Structures are given as structure tokens and as C-alpha cells.
PDB file of C-alpha atoms in Angstrom:
ATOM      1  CA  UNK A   1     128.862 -25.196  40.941  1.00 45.00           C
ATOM      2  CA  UNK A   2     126.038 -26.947  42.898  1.00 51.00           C
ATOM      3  CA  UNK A   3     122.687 -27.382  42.184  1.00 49.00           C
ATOM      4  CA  UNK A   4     121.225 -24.794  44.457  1.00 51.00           C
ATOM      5  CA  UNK A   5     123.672 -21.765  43.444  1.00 67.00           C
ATOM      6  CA  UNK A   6     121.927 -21.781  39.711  1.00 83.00           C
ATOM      7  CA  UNK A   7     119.975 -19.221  38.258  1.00 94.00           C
ATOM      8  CA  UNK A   8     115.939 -18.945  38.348  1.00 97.00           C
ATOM      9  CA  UNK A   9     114.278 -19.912  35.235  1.00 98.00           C
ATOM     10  CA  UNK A  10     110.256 -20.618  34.185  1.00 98.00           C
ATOM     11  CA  UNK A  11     109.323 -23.663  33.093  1.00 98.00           C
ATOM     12  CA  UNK A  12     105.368 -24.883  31.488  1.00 98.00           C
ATOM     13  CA  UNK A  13     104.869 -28.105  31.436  1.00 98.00           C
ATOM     14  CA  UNK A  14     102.409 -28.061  28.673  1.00 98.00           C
ATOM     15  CA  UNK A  15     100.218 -31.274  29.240  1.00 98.00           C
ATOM     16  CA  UNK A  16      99.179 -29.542  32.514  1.00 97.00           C
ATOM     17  CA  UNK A  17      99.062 -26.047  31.391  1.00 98.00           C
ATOM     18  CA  UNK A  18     101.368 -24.833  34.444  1.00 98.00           C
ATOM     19  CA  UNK A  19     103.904 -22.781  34.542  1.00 98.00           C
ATOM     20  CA  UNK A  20     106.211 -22.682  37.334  1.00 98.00           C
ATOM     21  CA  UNK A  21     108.979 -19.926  38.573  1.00 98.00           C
ATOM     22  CA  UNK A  22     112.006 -22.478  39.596  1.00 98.00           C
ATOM     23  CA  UNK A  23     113.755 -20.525  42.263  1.00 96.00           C
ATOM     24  CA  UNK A  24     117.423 -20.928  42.770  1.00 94.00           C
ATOM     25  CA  UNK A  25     116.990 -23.058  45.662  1.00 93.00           C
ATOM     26  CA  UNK A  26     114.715 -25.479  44.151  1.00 95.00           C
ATOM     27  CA  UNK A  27     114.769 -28.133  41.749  1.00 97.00           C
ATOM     28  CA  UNK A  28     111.902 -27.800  38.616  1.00 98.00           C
ATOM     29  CA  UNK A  29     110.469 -31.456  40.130  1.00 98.00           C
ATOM     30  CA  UNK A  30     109.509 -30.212  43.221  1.00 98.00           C
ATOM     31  CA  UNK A  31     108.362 -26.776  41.665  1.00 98.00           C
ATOM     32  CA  UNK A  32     106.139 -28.835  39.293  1.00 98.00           C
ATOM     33  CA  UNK A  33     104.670 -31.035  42.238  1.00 98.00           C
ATOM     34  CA  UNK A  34     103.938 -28.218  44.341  1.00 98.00           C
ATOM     35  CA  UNK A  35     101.907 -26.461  41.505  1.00 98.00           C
ATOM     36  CA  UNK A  36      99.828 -30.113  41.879  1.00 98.00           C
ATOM     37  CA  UNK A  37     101.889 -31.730  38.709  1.00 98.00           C
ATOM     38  CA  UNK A  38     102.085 -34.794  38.756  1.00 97.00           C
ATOM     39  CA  UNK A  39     105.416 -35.926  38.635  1.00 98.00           C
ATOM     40  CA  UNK A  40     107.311 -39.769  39.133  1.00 97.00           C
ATOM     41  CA  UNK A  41     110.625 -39.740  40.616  1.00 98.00           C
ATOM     42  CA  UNK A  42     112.495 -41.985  42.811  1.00 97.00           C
ATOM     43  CA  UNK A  43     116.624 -40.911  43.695  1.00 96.00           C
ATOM     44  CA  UNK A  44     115.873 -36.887  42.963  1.00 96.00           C
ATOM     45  CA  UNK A  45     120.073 -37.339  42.169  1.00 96.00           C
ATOM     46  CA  UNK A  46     120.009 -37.401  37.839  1.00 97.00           C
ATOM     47  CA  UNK A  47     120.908 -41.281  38.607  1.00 97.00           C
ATOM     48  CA  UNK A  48     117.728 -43.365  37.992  1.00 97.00           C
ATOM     49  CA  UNK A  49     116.241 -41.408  35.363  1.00 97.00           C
ATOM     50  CA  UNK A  50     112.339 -41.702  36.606  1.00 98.00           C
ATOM     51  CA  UNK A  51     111.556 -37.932  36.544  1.00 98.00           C
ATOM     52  CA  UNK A  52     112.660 -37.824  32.917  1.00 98.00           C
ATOM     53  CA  UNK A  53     110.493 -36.193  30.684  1.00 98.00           C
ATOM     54  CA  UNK A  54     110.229 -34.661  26.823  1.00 98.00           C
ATOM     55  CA  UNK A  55     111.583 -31.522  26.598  1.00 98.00           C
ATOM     56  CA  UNK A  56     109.236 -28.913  24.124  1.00 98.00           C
ATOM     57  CA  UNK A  57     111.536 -26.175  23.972  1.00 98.00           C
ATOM     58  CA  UNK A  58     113.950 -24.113  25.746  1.00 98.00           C
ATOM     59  CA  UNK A  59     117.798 -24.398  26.378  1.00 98.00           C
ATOM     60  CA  UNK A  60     118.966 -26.829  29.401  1.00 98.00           C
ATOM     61  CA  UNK A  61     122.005 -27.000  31.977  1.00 97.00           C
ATOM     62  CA  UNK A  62     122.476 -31.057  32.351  1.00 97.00           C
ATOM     63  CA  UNK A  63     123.711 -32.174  35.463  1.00 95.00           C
ATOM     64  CA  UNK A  64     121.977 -35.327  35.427  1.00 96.00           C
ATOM     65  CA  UNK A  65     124.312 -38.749  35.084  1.00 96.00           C
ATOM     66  CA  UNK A  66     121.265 -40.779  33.593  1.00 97.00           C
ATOM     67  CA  UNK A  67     120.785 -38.894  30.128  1.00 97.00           C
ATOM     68  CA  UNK A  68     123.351 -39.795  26.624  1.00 97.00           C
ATOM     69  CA  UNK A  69     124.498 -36.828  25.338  1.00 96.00           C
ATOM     70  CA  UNK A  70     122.862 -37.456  22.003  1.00 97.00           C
ATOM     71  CA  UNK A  71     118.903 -37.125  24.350  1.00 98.00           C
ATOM     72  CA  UNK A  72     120.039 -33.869  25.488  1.00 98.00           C
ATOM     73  CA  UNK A  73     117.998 -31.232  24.023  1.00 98.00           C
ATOM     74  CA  UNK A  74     115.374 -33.533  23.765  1.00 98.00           C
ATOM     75  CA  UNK A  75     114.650 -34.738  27.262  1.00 98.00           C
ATOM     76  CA  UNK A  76     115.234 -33.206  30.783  1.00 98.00           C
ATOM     77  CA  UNK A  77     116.058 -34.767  34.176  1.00 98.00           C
ATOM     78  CA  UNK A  78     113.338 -32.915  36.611  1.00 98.00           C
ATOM     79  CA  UNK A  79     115.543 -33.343  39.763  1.00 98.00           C
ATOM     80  CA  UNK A  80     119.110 -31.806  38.417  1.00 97.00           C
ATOM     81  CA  UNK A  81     118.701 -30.182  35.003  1.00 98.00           C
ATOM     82  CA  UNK A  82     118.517 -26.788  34.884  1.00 97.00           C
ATOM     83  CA  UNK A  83     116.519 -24.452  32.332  1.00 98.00           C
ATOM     84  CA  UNK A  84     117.917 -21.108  31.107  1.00 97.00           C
ATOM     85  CA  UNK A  85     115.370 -18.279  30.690  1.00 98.00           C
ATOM     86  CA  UNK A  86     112.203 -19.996  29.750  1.00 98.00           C
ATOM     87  CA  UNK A  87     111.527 -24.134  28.803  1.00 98.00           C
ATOM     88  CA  UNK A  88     108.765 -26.429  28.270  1.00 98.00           C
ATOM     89  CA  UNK A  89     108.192 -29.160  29.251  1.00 98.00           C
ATOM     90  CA  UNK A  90     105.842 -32.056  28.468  1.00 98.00           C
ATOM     91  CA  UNK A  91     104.011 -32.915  31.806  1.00 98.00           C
TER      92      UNK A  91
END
């Protein structure tokens, strides 16, 4: 399974006090930028690990090669991890 054949989730990223509809098409980076978020990310692959940020809440789909298993549930890869449902974010 790729990344664009996923399901839609939401996603706040509480610092901002957004929340975002991340389409099945779209990765929850560039749905946080184009609500005016503002992100930092560099390969948008899961390889480099700049678009990283603490995860609040929610339950995650990793996809991302940067993240230990041990961070996951804790952090979130903006460019290839998927939420399920609902997630926060901190951004």
C-alpha cells in the first residue's frame, strides 16, 4: 500500500489551533502548510526526519524510515505517517 491509497483522517496541531481534514491524496505536511502552519521539512520521503514533530494524541500508521520504533507513539513524520480517525499534533 502507497501513501496516497490511505484513508482520510483529522489532525490539530495544537500550538496553532488548526485542524486540518488530510485527504487521501495528501500528506498531513502539506495539509498543515496550506492551513498557513508552519511547518520545516526538507526530503518529504520519512528519510531526513525534519518535519518530525510531538505527537499529543491519536493512533499513527508509520511509514517513515527516520523514526526508532521505541519514538513511535510519541512523535510523527509529517510527510509519510498516517493518522487513524483523529490525532494531534504539536505544531
Amino acid at each position: 500500500m502507497g501513501l496516497f491509497d490511505k484513508e482520510p483522517f483529522t489532525a490539530t496541531a495544537t500550538k496553532s489551533n488548526v485542524t486540518v481534514e488530510v485527504g487521501e491524496d495528501t500528506s498531513l505536511l502539506q495539509a498543515l502548510m496550506d492551513a498557513g502552519v508552519p511547518m520545516k521539512y526538507s526530503c518529504e520521503g520519512g528519510t531526513c526526519g525534519t518535519c518530525v514533530v510531538p505527537l499529543v494524541s491519536g493512533e499513527v500508521e508509520y511509514e517513515n524510515e527516520y523514526l526508532e520504533e521505541d519514538e513511535h507513539g510519541k512523535r510523527i513524520a509529517c510527510c509519510v505517517d498516517r493518522g487513524v480517525g483523529h490525532i494531534e499534533v504539536e505544531a
